[in-house]
Amino acid sequence: DQQVKQNSPSLSVQEGRISILNCDYTNSMFDYFLWYKKYPAEGPTFLISISSIKDKNEDGRFTVFLNKSAKHLSLHIVPSQPGDSAVYFCAALFSGNTPLVFGKGTRLSVIA
Amino acid sequence: GAVVSQHPSWVICKSGTSVKIECRSLDFQATTMFWYRQFPKQSLMLMATSNEGSKATYEQGVEKDKFLINHASLTLSTLTVTSAHPEDSSFYICSARDPSGGFGTQYFGPGTRLTVL
């Protein structure tokens, strides 16, 4: 049973527009949510995170929104740039020294 | 920022041989490291949690005798794929959590592409 779901395998966005990547989760006990960016044949790189006690976190062009009642979070990238083209993984974490639980990823293509 | 390295970045081996992959945390001491495996167009699947000085904890369905994990120091964990077969061909990624950084400071290595002929 997948606890973290990214239902859109791919997304195409025009350069300069907003990219919205969505993620749903089933376990309300997750304490922390993270977004990672991954290029082919490379390890994921951390982008932004949000604690379960917050509903928004912003870092430059990246903003993550958390809706706990809907068990839904989203990553907004604005403005989108061609270099943002990659696979984006949503991940969730319990308190303590536990591993990340990943979604399947969404491939973002930003078209110039 | 924190860096996690992996070696080798890619390896090709014959079926039946064993392959060792190293994962090092370069800027911090990691009491816990994680090993993931990624098939093409799939998510990262956690294989095992490696704790320094103790036995690794394996996820369901992962053969501990086939994927040997050793976390002998606070900066090094190794994954050995024993008697490798073509179905073990995959992209293996390790990660390490910086204990001083709080939640969210889990850094990933660049991955190791294993091809078993």
Coordinates of N, CA and C in Angstrom, one line a residue:
Chain A
D1 N 0.8 -1.2 0.0 CA 0.0 0.0 0.0 C 0.9 1.2 0.0
Q2 N 0.7 2.1 -1.0 CA 1.6 3.2 -1.1 C 1.2 4.3 -0.2
Q3 N 2.0 4.8 0.7 CA 1.7 5.8 1.6 C 1.8 7.2 1.0
V4 N 2.7 7.4 0.0 CA 2.9 8.7 -0.6 C 2.6 8.5 -2.1
K5 N 1.7 9.3 -2.6 CA 1.3 9.1 -4.0 C 1.5 10.4 -4.8
Q6 N 2.1 10.2 -5.9 CA 2.2 11.3 -6.9 C 1.5 10.8 -8.2
N7 N 0.3 11.2 -8.4 CA -0.6 10.6 -9.4 C -0.3 11.1 -10.8
S8 N 0.5 12.2 -10.9 CA 0.8 12.6 -12.3 C 2.2 12.2 -12.6
P9 N 2.4 11.3 -13.5 CA 3.8 10.9 -13.9 C 4.6 11.9 -14.6
S10 N 3.9 12.9 -15.3 CA 4.6 13.9 -16.0 C 3.8 15.2 -16.1
L11 N 4.5 16.3 -16.3 CA 3.9 17.6 -16.4 C 4.8 18.4 -17.4
S12 N 4.1 19.2 -18.3 CA 4.8 20.1 -19.1 C 4.4 21.5 -18.9
V13 N 5.3 22.4 -18.8 CA 5.0 23.8 -18.5 C 5.8 24.7 -19.3
Q14 N 5.2 25.8 -19.7 CA 6.0 26.8 -20.5 C 6.9 27.6 -19.6
E15 N 8.1 27.9 -20.1 CA 9.0 28.7 -19.4 C 8.4 30.0 -18.9
G16 N 8.6 30.3 -17.6 CA 8.1 31.6 -17.1 C 6.8 31.4 -16.4
R17 N 6.1 30.3 -16.7 CA 4.8 30.0 -16.0 C 5.0 29.3 -14.7
I18 N 3.9 29.0 -14.0 CA 4.0 28.3 -12.8 C 3.9 26.8 -13.0
S19 N 4.7 26.1 -12.3 CA 4.7 24.6 -12.2 C 4.1 24.2 -10.9
I20 N 3.1 23.4 -10.9 CA 2.5 22.9 -9.7 C 2.5 21.4 -9.7
L21 N 3.3 20.8 -8.7 CA 3.4 19.4 -8.6 C 2.7 19.0 -7.3
N22 N 1.9 17.9 -7.5 CA 1.0 17.5 -6.4 C 1.4 16.2 -5.8
C23 N 1.1 16.0 -4.5 CA 1.4 14.8 -3.7 C 0.3 14.6 -2.7
D24 N -0.1 13.3 -2.6 CA -1.1 13.0 -1.6 C -0.5 11.9 -0.7
Y25 N -0.9 11.9 0.6 CA -0.4 10.8 1.5 C -1.5 10.3 2.3
T26 N -1.3 9.1 2.8 CA -2.4 8.4 3.5 C -2.2 8.4 5.0
N27 N -1.0 8.5 5.5 CA -0.7 8.4 6.9 C -0.7 9.8 7.6
S28 N -1.6 10.0 8.4 CA -1.7 11.3 9.1 C -0.6 11.5 10.2
M29 N 0.2 10.5 10.4 CA 1.2 10.6 11.4 C 2.5 11.1 10.9
F30 N 2.6 11.3 9.6 CA 3.9 11.9 9.1 C 4.1 13.2 9.7
D31 N 5.4 13.5 10.1 CA 5.8 14.7 10.7 C 6.4 15.8 9.8
Y32 N 6.9 15.3 8.7 CA 7.7 16.2 7.9 C 7.5 15.7 6.4
F33 N 7.5 16.7 5.5 CA 7.4 16.4 4.1 C 8.5 17.1 3.4
L34 N 9.0 16.4 2.4 CA 10.2 17.0 1.6 C 10.0 16.8 0.1
W35 N 10.6 17.7 -0.6 CA 10.6 17.6 -2.1 C 12.1 17.4 -2.5
Y36 N 12.3 16.5 -3.4 CA 13.6 16.2 -4.0 C 13.5 16.4 -5.5
K37 N 14.6 16.8 -6.1 CA 14.8 16.9 -7.5 C 15.8 15.9 -7.9
K38 N 15.5 15.2 -9.0 CA 16.5 14.2 -9.5 C 16.7 14.3 -11.0
Y39 N 18.0 14.3 -11.4 CA 18.3 14.2 -12.8 C 18.7 12.7 -13.0
P40 N 18.6 12.3 -14.3 CA 19.0 10.9 -14.6 C 20.4 10.5 -14.2
A41 N 20.5 9.4 -13.7 CA 21.8 8.8 -13.2 C 22.5 9.7 -12.2
E42 N 21.7 10.4 -11.4 CA 22.2 11.1 -10.3 C 21.4 10.9 -9.0
G43 N 21.9 11.1 -7.9 CA 21.1 11.0 -6.7 C 20.2 12.2 -6.5
P44 N 19.1 12.0 -5.8 CA 18.2 13.2 -5.5 C 18.9 14.3 -4.7
T45 N 18.5 15.5 -5.0 CA 18.9 16.6 -4.3 C 17.8 17.3 -3.6
F46 N 18.0 17.7 -2.3 CA 16.9 18.2 -1.5 C 16.5 19.6 -2.0
L47 N 15.2 19.9 -2.1 CA 14.8 21.2 -2.5 C 14.2 22.0 -1.4
I48 N 13.2 21.5 -0.8 CA 12.4 22.2 0.2 C 11.7 21.3 1.1
S49 N 11.4 21.7 2.3 CA 10.6 20.8 3.2 C 9.6 21.6 4.0
I50 N 8.7 20.9 4.6 CA 7.7 21.5 5.5 C 7.4 20.6 6.6
S51 N 7.2 21.2 7.8 CA 6.8 20.5 9.0 C 5.3 20.3 8.9
S52 N 4.8 19.3 9.6 CA 3.4 19.0 9.6 C 2.6 20.1 10.3
I53 N 3.3 20.9 11.1 CA 2.6 21.9 11.9 C 2.4 23.2 11.1
K54 N 3.0 23.3 9.9 CA 2.9 24.5 9.1 C 2.0 24.2 7.9
D55 N 1.6 25.2 7.2 CA 0.9 25.0 6.0 C 1.5 25.6 4.8
K56 N 2.7 26.3 5.0 CA 3.4 26.9 3.8 C 4.8 27.1 4.2
N57 N 5.7 26.9 3.2 CA 7.1 27.2 3.4 C 7.6 27.7 2.0
E58 N 8.3 28.8 2.0 CA 8.8 29.4 0.8 C 10.3 29.5 0.8
D59 N 10.9 29.2 -0.4 CA 12.3 29.4 -0.5 C 12.6 29.8 -2.0
G60 N 12.7 31.1 -2.2 CA 13.0 31.6 -3.5 C 11.8 31.3 -4.4
R61 N 12.1 30.6 -5.5 CA 11.1 30.3 -6.5 C 10.2 29.1 -6.1
F62 N 10.6 28.5 -5.0 CA 9.9 27.3 -4.6 C 9.0 27.5 -3.4
T63 N 7.8 27.1 -3.4 CA 6.9 27.2 -2.3 C 6.2 25.8 -2.1
V64 N 6.1 25.3 -0.9 CA 5.4 24.1 -0.7 C 4.2 24.4 0.2
F65 N 3.1 23.9 -0.1 CA 1.8 24.1 0.6 C 1.4 22.8 1.2
L66 N 0.9 22.8 2.4 CA 0.4 21.6 3.0 C -1.0 21.7 3.5
N67 N -1.8 20.8 3.1 CA -3.2 20.8 3.5 C -3.5 19.5 4.3
K68 N -3.4 19.6 5.6 CA -3.4 18.4 6.4 C -4.8 17.7 6.4
S69 N -5.8 18.5 6.3 CA -7.1 17.9 6.3 C -7.4 17.1 5.1
A70 N -6.8 17.5 4.0 CA -6.9 16.8 2.7 C -5.8 15.8 2.5
K71 N -4.8 15.8 3.4 CA -3.6 14.9 3.2 C -3.0 15.2 1.9
H72 N -2.7 16.4 1.6 CA -2.3 16.8 0.3 C -1.2 17.9 0.4
L73 N -0.2 17.8 -0.4 CA 0.8 18.9 -0.5 C 1.1 19.2 -1.9
S74 N 1.6 20.4 -2.2 CA 2.0 20.7 -3.5 C 3.2 21.6 -3.5
L75 N 4.0 21.4 -4.6 CA 5.2 22.2 -4.8 C 4.9 23.2 -5.9
H76 N 5.1 24.5 -5.7 CA 4.9 25.5 -6.7 C 6.3 26.1 -7.1
I77 N 6.5 26.1 -8.4 CA 7.8 26.7 -8.9 C 7.4 27.8 -9.8
V78 N 7.8 29.0 -9.4 CA 7.5 30.2 -10.2 C 8.6 31.2 -10.2
P79 N 9.0 31.7 -11.3 CA 8.7 31.3 -12.6 C 9.5 30.0 -13.0
S80 N 8.9 29.1 -13.8 CA 9.6 27.9 -14.2 C 10.7 28.2 -15.2
Q81 N 11.8 27.5 -15.1 CA 12.9 27.7 -15.9 C 13.3 26.3 -16.6
P82 N 13.9 26.3 -17.8 CA 14.3 25.1 -18.4 C 15.1 24.2 -17.5
G83 N 16.0 24.8 -16.7 CA 16.8 24.0 -15.8 C 16.1 23.3 -14.7
D84 N 14.8 23.6 -14.6 CA 14.0 22.9 -13.6 C 13.5 21.6 -14.1
S85 N 13.7 21.3 -15.4 CA 13.3 20.0 -16.0 C 14.0 18.9 -15.3
A86 N 13.2 18.0 -14.6 CA 13.8 16.9 -13.8 C 12.7 16.1 -13.3
V87 N 13.0 15.0 -12.6 CA 11.9 14.3 -11.9 C 11.9 14.8 -10.4
Y88 N 10.7 15.1 -10.0 CA 10.5 15.6 -8.6 C 9.8 14.5 -7.8
F89 N 10.5 14.2 -6.7 CA 9.9 13.3 -5.7 C 9.4 14.0 -4.5
C90 N 8.2 13.6 -4.1 CA 7.7 14.0 -2.8 C 8.1 12.9 -1.8
A91 N 8.4 13.3 -0.6 CA 8.8 12.3 0.4 C 8.2 12.7 1.8
A92 N 8.0 11.7 2.6 CA 7.4 12.0 3.9 C 8.3 11.3 5.0
L93 N 8.2 11.8 6.2 CA 9.1 11.3 7.3 C 8.3 11.3 8.6
F94 N 8.5 10.2 9.4 CA 8.1 10.2 10.8 C 9.1 10.8 11.7
S95 N 8.8 11.1 12.9 CA 9.7 11.5 13.9 C 10.7 10.4 14.1
G96 N 11.9 10.8 14.6 CA 12.9 9.8 14.9 C 13.8 9.5 13.7
N97 N 14.6 8.6 13.8 CA 15.6 8.3 12.8 C 15.1 7.2 11.8
T98 N 14.0 7.7 11.1 CA 13.3 6.7 10.2 C 13.6 7.1 8.8
P99 N 13.5 6.2 7.8 CA 13.8 6.5 6.4 C 12.7 7.3 5.8
L100 N 13.0 8.0 4.7 CA 12.0 8.7 3.9 C 11.1 7.7 3.2
V101 N 9.9 8.1 3.0 CA 9.0 7.3 2.2 C 8.7 8.2 1.0
F102 N 9.0 7.6 -0.2 CA 9.0 8.4 -1.4 C 7.7 8.1 -2.2
G103 N 7.3 9.1 -3.0 CA 6.3 8.9 -4.0 C 7.0 8.4 -5.3
K104 N 6.3 8.2 -6.3 CA 6.9 7.6 -7.5 C 7.5 8.7 -8.4
G105 N 7.3 9.9 -8.1 CA 7.9 11.0 -8.9 C 7.0 11.5 -10.0
T106 N 7.3 12.8 -10.3 CA 6.7 13.5 -11.5 C 7.7 14.1 -12.3
R107 N 7.7 13.7 -13.6 CA 8.7 14.3 -14.5 C 8.2 15.6 -15.0
L108 N 8.9 16.7 -14.7 CA 8.6 18.0 -15.1 C 9.4 18.4 -16.3
S109 N 8.8 18.9 -17.3 CA 9.5 19.4 -18.5 C 9.1 20.9 -18.7
V110 N 10.1 21.7 -18.6 CA 9.8 23.2 -18.8 C 10.3 23.5 -20.2
I111 N 9.3 24.0 -21.0 CA 9.6 24.2 -22.4 C 9.9 25.7 -22.7
A112 N 11.0 25.9 -23.3 CA 11.4 27.3 -23.6 C 10.6 27.9 -24.7
Chain B
G1 N 27.8 22.8 1.5 CA 26.8 21.9 2.1 C 27.3 20.5 2.3
A2 N 26.5 19.7 3.0 CA 26.8 18.3 3.3 C 27.0 17.6 2.0
V3 N 27.9 16.6 2.0 CA 28.1 15.8 0.8 C 28.2 14.4 1.1
V4 N 27.5 13.6 0.3 CA 27.6 12.1 0.4 C 28.2 11.6 -0.9
S5 N 29.2 10.8 -0.8 CA 29.8 10.3 -2.0 C 29.6 8.8 -2.1
Q6 N 29.6 8.3 -3.3 CA 29.5 6.9 -3.6 C 30.6 6.5 -4.5
H7 N 31.0 5.2 -4.3 CA 32.1 4.7 -5.2 C 31.9 3.2 -5.4
P8 N 31.9 2.7 -6.6 CA 32.1 3.4 -7.9 C 30.8 4.1 -8.4
S9 N 30.9 4.9 -9.4 CA 29.7 5.5 -9.9 C 29.0 4.5 -10.9
W10 N 29.8 3.6 -11.5 CA 29.2 2.6 -12.3 C 30.1 1.4 -12.3
V11 N 29.5 0.2 -12.4 CA 30.3 -1.0 -12.5 C 29.5 -2.0 -13.3
I12 N 30.3 -2.8 -14.1 CA 29.8 -3.9 -14.9 C 30.5 -5.1 -14.4
C13 N 29.8 -6.1 -14.2 CA 30.4 -7.4 -13.7 C 29.7 -8.6 -14.3
K14 N 30.4 -9.7 -14.2 CA 29.9 -11.0 -14.7 C 28.9 -11.6 -13.7
S15 N 28.0 -12.3 -14.1 CA 27.1 -13.0 -13.3 C 27.8 -14.0 -12.3
G16 N 27.5 -13.9 -11.1 CA 28.1 -14.8 -10.1 C 29.2 -14.1 -9.3
T17 N 29.6 -13.0 -9.7 CA 30.6 -12.2 -8.9 C 30.0 -11.3 -7.9
S18 N 30.8 -10.8 -7.0 CA 30.3 -9.9 -5.9 C 30.8 -8.5 -6.2
V19 N 30.0 -7.5 -5.8 CA 30.3 -6.1 -6.1 C 30.1 -5.4 -4.8
K20 N 31.1 -4.5 -4.4 CA 31.0 -3.7 -3.2 C 30.8 -2.3 -3.6
I21 N 29.8 -1.6 -3.0 CA 29.6 -0.2 -3.2 C 29.8 0.6 -1.9
E22 N 30.6 1.6 -2.0 CA 30.9 2.4 -0.8 C 30.1 3.7 -0.7
C23 N 29.7 4.1 0.4 CA 28.9 5.3 0.7 C 29.6 6.0 1.8
R24 N 30.0 7.3 1.6 CA 30.7 8.1 2.6 C 30.0 9.4 2.8
S25 N 29.9 9.8 4.1 CA 29.5 11.1 4.4 C 30.7 11.9 4.6
L26 N 30.9 13.0 3.8 CA 32.1 13.8 3.8 C 32.2 14.9 4.8
D27 N 31.1 15.5 5.2 CA 31.1 16.7 6.0 C 30.5 16.4 7.4
F28 N 30.0 15.3 7.6 CA 29.4 15.0 8.9 C 29.4 13.5 9.3
Q29 N 29.2 13.2 10.5 CA 29.2 11.9 11.0 C 27.7 11.3 10.9
A30 N 27.6 10.3 10.3 CA 26.2 9.7 10.1 C 26.1 8.4 10.8
T31 N 25.3 8.4 11.9 CA 25.0 7.2 12.6 C 24.1 6.3 11.8
T32 N 23.3 6.9 11.0 CA 22.4 6.1 10.1 C 22.6 6.4 8.7
M33 N 22.7 5.4 7.9 CA 22.6 5.6 6.4 C 21.6 4.6 5.8
F34 N 21.1 5.0 4.7 CA 20.0 4.3 4.1 C 20.4 3.9 2.7
W35 N 20.1 2.7 2.3 CA 20.3 2.2 0.9 C 19.0 2.0 0.1
Y36 N 19.0 2.7 -1.1 CA 17.9 2.6 -1.9 C 18.2 2.0 -3.3
R37 N 17.2 1.5 -4.0 CA 17.4 1.0 -5.3 C 16.3 1.6 -6.2
Q38 N 16.7 1.9 -7.4 CA 15.8 2.5 -8.3 C 15.8 1.8 -9.6
F39 N 14.7 1.3 -10.0 CA 14.6 0.7 -11.4 C 14.1 1.8 -12.3
P40 N 14.3 1.6 -13.6 CA 14.0 2.7 -14.6 C 12.5 3.1 -14.4
K41 N 12.4 4.4 -14.4 CA 11.0 5.1 -14.3 C 10.3 4.6 -13.0
Q42 N 11.0 4.2 -12.0 CA 10.3 3.8 -10.8 C 10.8 4.7 -9.6
S43 N 10.1 4.6 -8.5 CA 10.5 5.4 -7.4 C 11.7 4.8 -6.7
L44 N 12.2 5.5 -5.7 CA 13.3 4.9 -4.9 C 12.8 4.0 -3.9
M45 N 13.2 2.7 -3.9 CA 12.8 1.7 -3.0 C 13.8 1.5 -1.9
L46 N 13.4 1.7 -0.7 CA 14.3 1.5 0.4 C 14.6 0.0 0.5
M47 N 15.9 -0.3 0.6 CA 16.4 -1.6 0.8 C 16.6 -1.9 2.2
A48 N 17.4 -1.0 2.9 CA 17.8 -1.3 4.2 C 18.3 0.0 4.9
T49 N 18.2 -0.1 6.2 CA 18.7 1.0 7.1 C 20.0 0.5 7.8
S50 N 21.0 1.3 7.6 CA 22.3 0.8 8.1 C 22.7 1.7 9.4
N51 N 22.9 1.0 10.5 CA 23.2 1.7 11.7 C 24.7 1.4 12.1
E52 N 25.4 2.4 12.4 CA 26.8 2.3 12.7 C 27.0 1.4 14.0
G53 N 27.8 0.4 13.8 CA 28.1 -0.5 14.9 C 27.1 -1.6 15.2
S54 N 26.0 -1.7 14.4 CA 25.0 -2.7 14.6 C 24.6 -3.3 13.3
K55 N 23.7 -4.3 13.4 CA 23.2 -4.9 12.1 C 22.3 -4.0 11.4
A56 N 22.3 -4.2 10.1 CA 21.3 -3.4 9.3 C 19.9 -3.9 9.4
T57 N 19.0 -3.1 9.2 CA 17.6 -3.5 9.2 C 17.1 -3.5 7.7
Y58 N 16.7 -4.7 7.3 CA 16.3 -4.8 5.9 C 14.8 -4.7 5.7
E59 N 14.4 -4.2 4.6 CA 13.0 -4.1 4.3 C 12.5 -5.5 3.8
Q60 N 11.2 -5.6 3.9 CA 10.6 -6.9 3.5 C 10.9 -7.2 2.1
G61 N 11.3 -8.4 1.8 CA 11.5 -8.8 0.4 C 13.0 -8.6 0.0
V62 N 13.8 -8.0 0.8 CA 15.2 -7.8 0.5 C 16.0 -8.8 1.2
E63 N 16.8 -9.6 0.4 CA 17.5 -10.7 1.0 C 18.8 -10.2 1.7
K64 N 18.9 -10.4 3.0 CA 20.0 -9.8 3.7 C 21.3 -10.6 3.4
D65 N 21.2 -11.9 3.0 CA 22.4 -12.6 2.6 C 22.9 -12.3 1.3
K66 N 22.1 -11.7 0.5 CA 22.5 -11.3 -0.9 C 23.0 -9.8 -0.9
F67 N 22.4 -9.0 -0.1 CA 22.8 -7.6 0.0 C 23.4 -7.3 1.4
L68 N 24.7 -7.5 1.4 CA 25.4 -7.4 2.7 C 25.7 -5.9 3.0
I69 N 25.3 -5.5 4.2 CA 25.6 -4.1 4.5 C 26.5 -4.0 5.8
N70 N 27.5 -3.2 5.7 CA 28.4 -3.0 6.8 C 28.6 -1.5 7.0
H71 N 28.3 -1.1 8.2 CA 28.5 0.3 8.6 C 29.5 0.4 9.7
A72 N 30.7 0.3 9.3 CA 31.8 0.1 10.3 C 32.3 1.4 10.9
S73 N 32.0 2.5 10.3 CA 32.4 3.8 10.9 C 31.3 4.8 10.7
L74 N 31.5 6.0 11.4 CA 30.4 7.0 11.3 C 30.4 7.7 9.9
T75 N 31.3 7.4 9.1 CA 31.3 8.0 7.8 C 31.3 7.1 6.6
L76 N 31.2 5.8 6.9 CA 31.3 4.8 5.8 C 30.3 3.7 6.0
S77 N 29.5 3.4 4.9 CA 28.7 2.2 4.9 C 28.9 1.6 3.5
T78 N 29.0 0.3 3.5 CA 29.2 -0.5 2.3 C 28.0 -1.4 2.0
L79 N 27.7 -1.5 0.7 CA 26.7 -2.5 0.3 C 27.4 -3.5 -0.6
T80 N 27.4 -4.8 -0.3 CA 28.0 -5.8 -1.2 C 26.9 -6.6 -1.8
V81 N 26.8 -6.6 -3.1 CA 25.9 -7.5 -3.8 C 26.6 -8.8 -4.1
T82 N 26.2 -9.8 -3.4 CA 26.9 -11.1 -3.5 C 26.3 -12.0 -4.6
S83 N 27.1 -12.7 -5.3 CA 26.7 -13.6 -6.4 C 25.7 -12.8 -7.3
A84 N 26.1 -11.8 -7.9 CA 25.2 -10.9 -8.6 C 24.6 -11.6 -9.8
H85 N 23.4 -11.3 -10.1 CA 22.7 -11.8 -11.3 C 22.2 -10.7 -12.1
P86 N 21.8 -10.9 -13.4 CA 21.3 -9.8 -14.2 C 20.2 -9.1 -13.6
E87 N 19.3 -9.7 -12.9 CA 18.1 -9.1 -12.3 C 18.5 -8.1 -11.2
D88 N 19.8 -8.2 -10.7 CA 20.3 -7.2 -9.7 C 20.8 -5.9 -10.4
S89 N 20.8 -5.9 -11.7 CA 21.2 -4.7 -12.4 C 20.2 -3.6 -12.0
S90 N 20.7 -2.5 -11.6 CA 19.9 -1.4 -11.1 C 20.7 -0.2 -10.7
F91 N 20.1 0.8 -10.3 CA 20.7 2.1 -9.8 C 20.6 2.1 -8.3
Y92 N 21.8 2.0 -7.6 CA 21.8 1.9 -6.1 C 22.2 3.3 -5.6
I93 N 21.4 3.8 -4.7 CA 21.7 5.1 -4.1 C 21.7 5.0 -2.6
C94 N 22.7 5.6 -2.0 CA 22.7 5.7 -0.5 C 22.4 7.1 0.0
S95 N 22.0 7.2 1.2 CA 21.8 8.5 1.8 C 22.2 8.5 3.2
A96 N 22.5 9.6 3.7 CA 22.9 9.7 5.1 C 22.2 10.9 5.7
R97 N 21.9 10.8 7.0 CA 21.2 11.9 7.7 C 22.2 12.6 8.6
D98 N 22.3 13.9 8.4 CA 23.1 14.7 9.3 C 22.4 14.9 10.7
P99 N 22.9 14.3 11.7 CA 22.2 14.3 13.0 C 22.1 15.7 13.6
S100 N 23.0 16.6 13.2 CA 23.0 18.0 13.7 C 22.0 18.9 13.0
G101 N 21.5 18.4 11.9 CA 20.7 19.3 11.1 C 19.2 19.2 11.3
G102 N 18.7 18.3 12.1 CA 17.3 18.1 12.3 C 16.6 17.4 11.2
F103 N 15.3 17.5 11.2 CA 14.5 16.8 10.2 C 14.8 17.4 8.8
G104 N 14.8 16.6 7.8 CA 15.0 17.1 6.5 C 16.4 17.1 6.0
T105 N 17.4 16.9 6.8 CA 18.7 16.9 6.3 C 19.2 15.5 6.0
Q106 N 18.6 14.9 5.1 CA 19.0 13.6 4.6 C 19.6 13.8 3.2
Y107 N 20.8 13.5 3.0 CA 21.5 13.8 1.8 C 21.8 12.5 1.0
F108 N 21.7 12.6 -0.3 CA 21.9 11.4 -1.1 C 23.2 11.5 -1.9
G109 N 23.7 10.3 -2.1 CA 24.9 10.1 -2.9 C 24.5 10.2 -4.4
P110 N 25.5 10.2 -5.2 CA 25.2 10.3 -6.7 C 24.7 9.0 -7.3
G111 N 24.7 7.9 -6.6 CA 24.2 6.7 -7.1 C 25.3 5.9 -7.8
T112 N 25.1 4.6 -7.9 CA 26.0 3.6 -8.5 C 25.1 2.8 -9.5
R113 N 25.5 2.8 -10.7 CA 24.8 2.0 -11.8 C 25.5 0.7 -11.8
L114 N 24.8 -0.4 -11.5 CA 25.3 -1.7 -11.6 C 24.7 -2.5 -12.8
T115 N 25.6 -3.0 -13.6 CA 25.1 -3.8 -14.7 C 25.7 -5.2 -14.6
V116 N 24.9 -6.2 -14.5 CA 25.4 -7.6 -14.4 C 25.1 -8.3 -15.7
L117 N 26.2 -8.8 -16.3 CA 26.1 -9.4 -17.6 C 25.8 -10.9 -17.5

